[in-house]
Short mmCIF file of C-alpha atoms and ligand atoms in Angstrom, two decimals:
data_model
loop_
_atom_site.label_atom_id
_atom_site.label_comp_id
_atom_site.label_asym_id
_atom_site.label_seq_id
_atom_site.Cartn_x
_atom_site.Cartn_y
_atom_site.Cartn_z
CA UNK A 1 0.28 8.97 -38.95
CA UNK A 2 1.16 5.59 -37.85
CA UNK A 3 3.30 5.22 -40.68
CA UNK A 4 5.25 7.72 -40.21
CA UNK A 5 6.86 5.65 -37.05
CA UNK A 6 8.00 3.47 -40.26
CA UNK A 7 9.76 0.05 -40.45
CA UNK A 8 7.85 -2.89 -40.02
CA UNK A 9 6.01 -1.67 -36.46
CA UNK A 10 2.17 -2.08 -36.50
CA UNK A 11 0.66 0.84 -34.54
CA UNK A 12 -3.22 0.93 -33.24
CA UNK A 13 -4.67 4.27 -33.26
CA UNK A 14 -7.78 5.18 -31.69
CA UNK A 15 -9.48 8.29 -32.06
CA UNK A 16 -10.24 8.82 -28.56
CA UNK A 17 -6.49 8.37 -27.86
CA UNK A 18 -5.20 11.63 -28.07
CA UNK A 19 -2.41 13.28 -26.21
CA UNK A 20 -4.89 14.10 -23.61
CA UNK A 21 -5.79 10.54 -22.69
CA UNK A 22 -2.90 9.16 -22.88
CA UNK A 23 -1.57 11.81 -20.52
CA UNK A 24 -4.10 10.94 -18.08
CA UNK A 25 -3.38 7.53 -18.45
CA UNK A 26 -0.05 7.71 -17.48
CA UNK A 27 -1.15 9.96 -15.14
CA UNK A 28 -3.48 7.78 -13.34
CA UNK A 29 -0.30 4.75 -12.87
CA UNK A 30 1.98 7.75 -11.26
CA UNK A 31 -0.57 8.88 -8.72
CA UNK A 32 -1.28 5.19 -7.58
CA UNK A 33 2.15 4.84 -7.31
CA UNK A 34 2.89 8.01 -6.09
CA UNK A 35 0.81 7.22 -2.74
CA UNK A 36 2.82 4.61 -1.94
CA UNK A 37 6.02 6.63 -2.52
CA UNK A 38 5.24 8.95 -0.18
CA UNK A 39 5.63 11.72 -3.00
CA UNK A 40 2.44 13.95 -1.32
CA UNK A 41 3.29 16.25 1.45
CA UNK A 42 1.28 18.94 2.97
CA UNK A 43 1.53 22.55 2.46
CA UNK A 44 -0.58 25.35 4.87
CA UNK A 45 -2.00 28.64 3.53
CA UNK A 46 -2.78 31.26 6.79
CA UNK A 47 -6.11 31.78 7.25
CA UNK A 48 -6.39 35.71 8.75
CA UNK A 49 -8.76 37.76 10.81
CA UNK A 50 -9.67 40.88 9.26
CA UNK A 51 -10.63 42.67 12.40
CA UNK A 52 -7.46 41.86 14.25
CA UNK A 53 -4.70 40.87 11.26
CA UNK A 54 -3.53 37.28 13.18
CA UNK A 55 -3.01 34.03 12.37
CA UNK A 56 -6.44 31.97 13.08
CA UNK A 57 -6.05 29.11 10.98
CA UNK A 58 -4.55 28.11 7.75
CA UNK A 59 -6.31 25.76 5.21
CA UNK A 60 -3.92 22.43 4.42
CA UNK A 61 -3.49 22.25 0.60
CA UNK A 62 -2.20 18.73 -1.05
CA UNK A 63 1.72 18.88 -2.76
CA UNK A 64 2.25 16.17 -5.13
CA UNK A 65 6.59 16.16 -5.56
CA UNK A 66 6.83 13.86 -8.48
CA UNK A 67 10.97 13.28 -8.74
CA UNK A 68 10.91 14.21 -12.43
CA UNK A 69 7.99 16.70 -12.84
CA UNK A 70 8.39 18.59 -9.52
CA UNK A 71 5.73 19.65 -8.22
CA UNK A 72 2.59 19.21 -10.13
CA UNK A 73 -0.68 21.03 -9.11
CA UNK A 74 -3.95 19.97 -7.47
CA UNK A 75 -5.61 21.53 -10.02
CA UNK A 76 -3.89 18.60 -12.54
CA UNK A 77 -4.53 15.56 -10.65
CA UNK A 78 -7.54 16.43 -8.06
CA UNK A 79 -10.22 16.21 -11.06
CA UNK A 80 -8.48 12.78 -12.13
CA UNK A 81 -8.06 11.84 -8.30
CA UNK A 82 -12.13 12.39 -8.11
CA UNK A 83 -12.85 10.45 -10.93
CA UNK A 84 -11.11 7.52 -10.01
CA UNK A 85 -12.00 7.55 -6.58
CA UNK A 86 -8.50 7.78 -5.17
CA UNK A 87 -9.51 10.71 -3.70
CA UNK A 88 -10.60 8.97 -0.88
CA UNK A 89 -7.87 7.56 0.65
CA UNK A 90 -5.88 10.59 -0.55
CA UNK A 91 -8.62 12.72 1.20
CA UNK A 92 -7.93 10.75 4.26
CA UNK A 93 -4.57 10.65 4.40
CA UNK A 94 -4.23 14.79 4.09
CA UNK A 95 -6.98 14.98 7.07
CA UNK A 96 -4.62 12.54 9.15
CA UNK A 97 -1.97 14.67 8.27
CA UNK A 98 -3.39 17.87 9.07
CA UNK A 99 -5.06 16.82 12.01
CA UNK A 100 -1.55 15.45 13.20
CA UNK A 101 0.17 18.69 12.58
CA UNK A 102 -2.36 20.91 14.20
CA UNK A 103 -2.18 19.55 17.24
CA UNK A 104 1.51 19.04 17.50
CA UNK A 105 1.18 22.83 17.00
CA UNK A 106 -1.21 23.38 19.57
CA UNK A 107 1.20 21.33 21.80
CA UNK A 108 4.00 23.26 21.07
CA UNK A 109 2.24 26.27 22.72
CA UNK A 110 1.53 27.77 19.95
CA UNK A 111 -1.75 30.01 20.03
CA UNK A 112 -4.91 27.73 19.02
CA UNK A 113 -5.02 27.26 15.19
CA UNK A 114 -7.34 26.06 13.42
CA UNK A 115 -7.04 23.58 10.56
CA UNK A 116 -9.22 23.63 7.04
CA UNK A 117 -8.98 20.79 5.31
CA UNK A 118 -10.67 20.17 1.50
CA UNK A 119 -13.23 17.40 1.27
CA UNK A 120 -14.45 16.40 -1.84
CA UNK A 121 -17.92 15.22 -1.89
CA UNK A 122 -16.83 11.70 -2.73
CA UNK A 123 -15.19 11.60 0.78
CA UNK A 124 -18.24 13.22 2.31
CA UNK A 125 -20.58 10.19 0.45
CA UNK A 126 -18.81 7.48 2.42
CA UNK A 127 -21.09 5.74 4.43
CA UNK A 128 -18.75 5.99 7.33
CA UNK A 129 -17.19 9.06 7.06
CA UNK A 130 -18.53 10.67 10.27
CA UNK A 131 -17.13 7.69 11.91
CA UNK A 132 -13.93 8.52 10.25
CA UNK A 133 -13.74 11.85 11.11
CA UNK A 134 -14.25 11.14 14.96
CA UNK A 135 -11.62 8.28 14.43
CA UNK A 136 -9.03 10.48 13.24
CA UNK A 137 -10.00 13.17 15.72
CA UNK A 138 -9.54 10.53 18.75
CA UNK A 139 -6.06 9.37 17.13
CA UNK A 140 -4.54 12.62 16.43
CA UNK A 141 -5.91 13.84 19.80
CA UNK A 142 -6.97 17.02 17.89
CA UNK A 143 -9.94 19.24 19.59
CA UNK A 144 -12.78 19.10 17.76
CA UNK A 145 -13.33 22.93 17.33
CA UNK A 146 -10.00 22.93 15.36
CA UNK A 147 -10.73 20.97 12.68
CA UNK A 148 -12.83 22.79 9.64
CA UNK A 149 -14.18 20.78 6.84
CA UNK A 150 -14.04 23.09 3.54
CA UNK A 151 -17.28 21.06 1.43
CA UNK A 152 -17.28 22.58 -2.28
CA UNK A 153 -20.87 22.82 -3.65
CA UNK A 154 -19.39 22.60 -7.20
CA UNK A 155 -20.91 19.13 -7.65
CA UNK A 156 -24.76 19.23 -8.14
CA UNK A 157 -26.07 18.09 -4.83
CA UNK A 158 -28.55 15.77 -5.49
CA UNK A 159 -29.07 14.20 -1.53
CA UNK A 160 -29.90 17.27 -0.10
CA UNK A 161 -31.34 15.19 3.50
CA UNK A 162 -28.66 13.03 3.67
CA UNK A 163 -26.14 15.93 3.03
CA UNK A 164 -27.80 17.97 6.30
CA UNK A 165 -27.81 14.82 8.19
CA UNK A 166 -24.13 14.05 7.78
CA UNK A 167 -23.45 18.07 8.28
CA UNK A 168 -25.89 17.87 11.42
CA UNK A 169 -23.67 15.03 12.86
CA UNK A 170 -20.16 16.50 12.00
CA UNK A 171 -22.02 19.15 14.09
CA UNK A 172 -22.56 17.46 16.86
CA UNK A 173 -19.04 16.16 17.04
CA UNK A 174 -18.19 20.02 17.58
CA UNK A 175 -15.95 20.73 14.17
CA UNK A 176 -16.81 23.44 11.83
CA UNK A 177 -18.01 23.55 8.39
CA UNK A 178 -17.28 25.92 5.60
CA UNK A 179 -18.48 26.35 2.09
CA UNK A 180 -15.75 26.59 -0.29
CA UNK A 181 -15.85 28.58 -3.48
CA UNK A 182 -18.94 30.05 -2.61
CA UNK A 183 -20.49 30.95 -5.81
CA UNK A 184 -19.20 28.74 -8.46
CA UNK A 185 -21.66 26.29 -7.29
CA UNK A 186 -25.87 25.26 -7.91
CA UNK A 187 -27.55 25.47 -4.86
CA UNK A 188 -25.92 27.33 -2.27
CA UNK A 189 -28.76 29.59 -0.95
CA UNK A 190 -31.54 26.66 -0.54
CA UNK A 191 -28.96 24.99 1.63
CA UNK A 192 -27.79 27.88 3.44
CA UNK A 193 -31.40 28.14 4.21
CA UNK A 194 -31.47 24.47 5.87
CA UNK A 195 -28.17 24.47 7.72
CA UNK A 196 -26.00 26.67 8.99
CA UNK A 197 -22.66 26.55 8.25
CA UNK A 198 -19.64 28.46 10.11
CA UNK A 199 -18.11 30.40 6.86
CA UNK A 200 -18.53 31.36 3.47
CA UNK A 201 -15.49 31.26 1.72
CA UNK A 202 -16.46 33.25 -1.20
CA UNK A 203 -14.27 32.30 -4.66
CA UNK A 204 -11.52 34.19 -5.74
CA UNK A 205 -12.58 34.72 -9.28
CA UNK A 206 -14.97 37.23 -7.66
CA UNK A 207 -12.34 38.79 -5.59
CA UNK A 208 -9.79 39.34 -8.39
CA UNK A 209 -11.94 41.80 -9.79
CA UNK A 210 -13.38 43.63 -7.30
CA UNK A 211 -11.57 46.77 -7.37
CA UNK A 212 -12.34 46.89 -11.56
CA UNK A 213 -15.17 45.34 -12.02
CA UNK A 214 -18.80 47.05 -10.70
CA UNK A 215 -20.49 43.80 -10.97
CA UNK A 216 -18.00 41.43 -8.90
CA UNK A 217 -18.06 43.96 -6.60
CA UNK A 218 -21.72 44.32 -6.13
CA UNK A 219 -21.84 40.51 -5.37
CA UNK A 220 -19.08 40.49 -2.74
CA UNK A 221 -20.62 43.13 -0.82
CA UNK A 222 -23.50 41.84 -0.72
CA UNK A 223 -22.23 38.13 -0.09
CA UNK A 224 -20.65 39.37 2.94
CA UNK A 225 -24.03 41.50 4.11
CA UNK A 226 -25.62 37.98 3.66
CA UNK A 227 -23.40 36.07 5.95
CA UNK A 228 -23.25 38.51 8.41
CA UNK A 229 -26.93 38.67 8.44
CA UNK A 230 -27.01 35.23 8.56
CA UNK A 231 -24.20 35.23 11.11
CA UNK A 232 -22.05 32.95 9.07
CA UNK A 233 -18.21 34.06 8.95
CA UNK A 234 -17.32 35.56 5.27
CA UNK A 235 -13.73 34.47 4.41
CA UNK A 236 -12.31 36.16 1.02
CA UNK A 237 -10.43 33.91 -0.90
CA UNK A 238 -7.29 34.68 -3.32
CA UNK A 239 -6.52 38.40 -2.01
CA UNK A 240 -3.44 39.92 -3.50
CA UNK A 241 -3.49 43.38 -3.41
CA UNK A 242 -4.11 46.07 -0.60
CA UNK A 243 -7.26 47.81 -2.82
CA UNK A 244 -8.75 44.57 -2.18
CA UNK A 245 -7.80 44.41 0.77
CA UNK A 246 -8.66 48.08 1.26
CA UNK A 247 -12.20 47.56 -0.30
CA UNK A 248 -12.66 43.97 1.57
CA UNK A 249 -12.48 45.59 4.67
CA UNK A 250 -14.53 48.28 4.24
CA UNK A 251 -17.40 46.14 3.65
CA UNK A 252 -17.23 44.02 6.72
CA UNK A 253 -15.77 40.70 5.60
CA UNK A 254 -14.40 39.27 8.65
CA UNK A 255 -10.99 36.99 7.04
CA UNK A 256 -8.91 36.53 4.31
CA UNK A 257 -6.60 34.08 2.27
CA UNK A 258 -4.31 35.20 -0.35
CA UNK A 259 -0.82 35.68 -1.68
CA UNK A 260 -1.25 39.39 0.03
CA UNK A 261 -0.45 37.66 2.95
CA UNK A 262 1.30 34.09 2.41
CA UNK A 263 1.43 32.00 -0.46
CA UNK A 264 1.27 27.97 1.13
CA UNK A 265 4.15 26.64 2.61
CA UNK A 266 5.40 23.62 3.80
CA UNK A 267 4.85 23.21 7.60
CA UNK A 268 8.70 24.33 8.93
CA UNK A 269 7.82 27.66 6.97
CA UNK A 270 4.41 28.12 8.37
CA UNK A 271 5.39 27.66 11.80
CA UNK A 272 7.77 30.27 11.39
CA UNK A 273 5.28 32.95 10.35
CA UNK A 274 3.28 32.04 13.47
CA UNK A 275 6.51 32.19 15.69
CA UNK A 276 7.32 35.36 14.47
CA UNK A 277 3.77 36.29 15.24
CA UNK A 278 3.39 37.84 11.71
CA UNK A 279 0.72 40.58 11.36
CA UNK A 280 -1.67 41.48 8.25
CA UNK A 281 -0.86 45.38 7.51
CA UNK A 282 -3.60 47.22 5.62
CA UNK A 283 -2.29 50.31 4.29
P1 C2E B 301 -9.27 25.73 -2.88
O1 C2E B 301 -9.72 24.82 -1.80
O2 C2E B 301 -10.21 26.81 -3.27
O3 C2E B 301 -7.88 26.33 -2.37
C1 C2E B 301 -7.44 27.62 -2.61
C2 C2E B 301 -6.51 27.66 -3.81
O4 C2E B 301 -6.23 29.02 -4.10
C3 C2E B 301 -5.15 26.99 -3.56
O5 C2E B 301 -4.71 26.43 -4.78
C4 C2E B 301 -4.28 28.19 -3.18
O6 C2E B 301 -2.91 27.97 -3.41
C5 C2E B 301 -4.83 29.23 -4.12
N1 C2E B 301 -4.58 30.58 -3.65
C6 C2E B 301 -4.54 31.04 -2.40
N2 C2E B 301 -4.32 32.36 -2.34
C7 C2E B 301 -4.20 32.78 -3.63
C8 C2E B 301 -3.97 34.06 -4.25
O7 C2E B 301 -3.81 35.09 -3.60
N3 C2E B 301 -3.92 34.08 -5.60
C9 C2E B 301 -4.09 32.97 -6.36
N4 C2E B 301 -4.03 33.09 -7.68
N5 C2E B 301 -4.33 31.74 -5.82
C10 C2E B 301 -4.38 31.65 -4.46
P2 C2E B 301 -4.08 24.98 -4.86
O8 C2E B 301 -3.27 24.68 -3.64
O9 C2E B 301 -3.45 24.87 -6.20
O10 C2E B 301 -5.36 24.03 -4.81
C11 C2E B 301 -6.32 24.06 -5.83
C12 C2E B 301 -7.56 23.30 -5.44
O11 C2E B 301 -7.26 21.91 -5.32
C13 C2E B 301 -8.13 23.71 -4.09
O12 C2E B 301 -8.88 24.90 -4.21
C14 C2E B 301 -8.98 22.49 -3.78
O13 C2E B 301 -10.20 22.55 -4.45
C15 C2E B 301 -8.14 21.37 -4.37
N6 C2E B 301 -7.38 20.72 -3.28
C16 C2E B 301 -6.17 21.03 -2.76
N7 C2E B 301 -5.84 20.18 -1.74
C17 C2E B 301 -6.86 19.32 -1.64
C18 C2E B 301 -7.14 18.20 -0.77
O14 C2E B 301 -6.38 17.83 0.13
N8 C2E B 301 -8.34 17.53 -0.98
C19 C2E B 301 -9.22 17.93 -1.95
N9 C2E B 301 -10.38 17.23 -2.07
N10 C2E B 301 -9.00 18.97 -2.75
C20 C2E B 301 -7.84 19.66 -2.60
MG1 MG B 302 -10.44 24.97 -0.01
MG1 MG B 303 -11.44 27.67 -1.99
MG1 MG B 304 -11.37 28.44 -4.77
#
């Protein structure tokens, strides 16, 4: 293959470098420089209540602009972001930001939102990152009670004490906790057992099929009979049609996310949804 390239050019070829690794490569050198380009921004998704089809929150959700690839999904760099730890101060820069916005919001009179923001479980492994959180909390001026940490159990959780300690001292400091992708994960009910969390956000690949599917349905309804037994908010995740909706409702779950609704947007947008006091119709 290399000597196809021809002429007189002497080309190394690895087996492990394929297109993918290479890709990630180069991938890795544009997200370090992309922090320091200031190419992230922020976008929010509304977070709704079921019962009363407002505006409670909205979950902050990272943009990457790149000037010659647009805008390239989480889903492409988060996994490379985790592995090389840039996460981290990524992580903390999108809490800053959210925190930041939120309460610019709140001082804006708007009614009092709040704010989701993703934390990988590198973040949550820092040793100082309930430090961190009340630093950013004090800076921002945010209240406490507006700020939601979204904690994916994806990632085998192998310190389950020092996990509930850290989750028992973001407690004390008053913000909420949520479980995101509720699910996909190992060992969700032997936690939920140990600490109590404020909401379940249960995955969307179990909402999609709901309305054609017997046995996604059976576990949503009774994911949402758990947490309201266990008093835990259930939050449905990726709703996009009204029989979902329809059917989501009907069982008891108390919010929703989805395109049904809003897709993200970038702050100016989201604060005109709220403005215009935007309502959740369920037909
Ligand atoms: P997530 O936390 O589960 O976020 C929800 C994802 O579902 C978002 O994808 C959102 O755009 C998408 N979504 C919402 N409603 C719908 C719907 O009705 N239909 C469909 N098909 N999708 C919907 P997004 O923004 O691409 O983010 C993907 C993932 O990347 C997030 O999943 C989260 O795990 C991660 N992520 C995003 N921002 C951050 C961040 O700041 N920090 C960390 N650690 N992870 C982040
Ligand atoms: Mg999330
Ligand atoms: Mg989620
Ligand atoms: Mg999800």
């Amino acid at each position: 293959r290399a000597k196809e390239k021809g002429g007189n050019t002497f080309q190394l070829y690895h087996p492990e470098m394929n297109m993918r690794s290479l890709h990630w490569l180069n991938l890795e050198t544009h997200l370090r420089k992309a922090v320091e380009k200031e190419e992230f921004s922020v976008y929010y998704q509304p977070l709704v209540d079921l019962g009363t089809g407002k505006i409670f929150g909205m979950e902050s959700l990272l943009r990457w602009n790149h000037p010659e690839w647009g805008m390239v999904s989480p889903g492409e760099f988060i996994p490379l972001a985790e592995e090389t730890g840039l996460i981290v101060p990524l992580g903390n820069w999108v809490l800053k930001q959210a925190c930041k916005q939120t309460y610019e919001w709140s001082q804006m009179g708007f009614p009092k939102l709040c704010v989701s923001v993703n934390i990988s479980m590198n973040q949550f492994h820092q040793p100082n990152f309930v430090q961190l959180i009340q630093d950013t909390l004090r800076e921002t001026k945010l209240h406490p009670n507006q700020l939601c940490l979204e904690i994916t159990e994806s990632v085998a959780m192998k310190n389950v004490s020092y996990i509930m300690e850290t989750m028992e001292n973001l407690k004390q400091l008053g913000v909420q906790i949520s479980i995101d992708d509720f699910g996909t994960g190992y060992s969700s009910l032997s936690y939920l057992k140990k600490f109590r969390v404020h909401t379940l956000k249960i995955d969307q690949s179990f909402i999609r099929d709901i309305t054609v599917d017997e046995d996604s349905a059976a576990i949503v309804t009774a994911l949402i009979a758990m947490s309201r037994k266990l008093k835990i908010k259930s939050l449905a995740e990726g709703v996009e049609t009204q029989e979902q909706l329809r059917f989501l409702k009907e069982q008891g779950c108390d919010e929703i996310q989805g395109y049904i609704f809003s897709t993200p947007l970038a702050p100016e947008h989201f604060e005109e949804l709220v403005k215009n006091n935007k309502l959740l119709e369920i037909y």
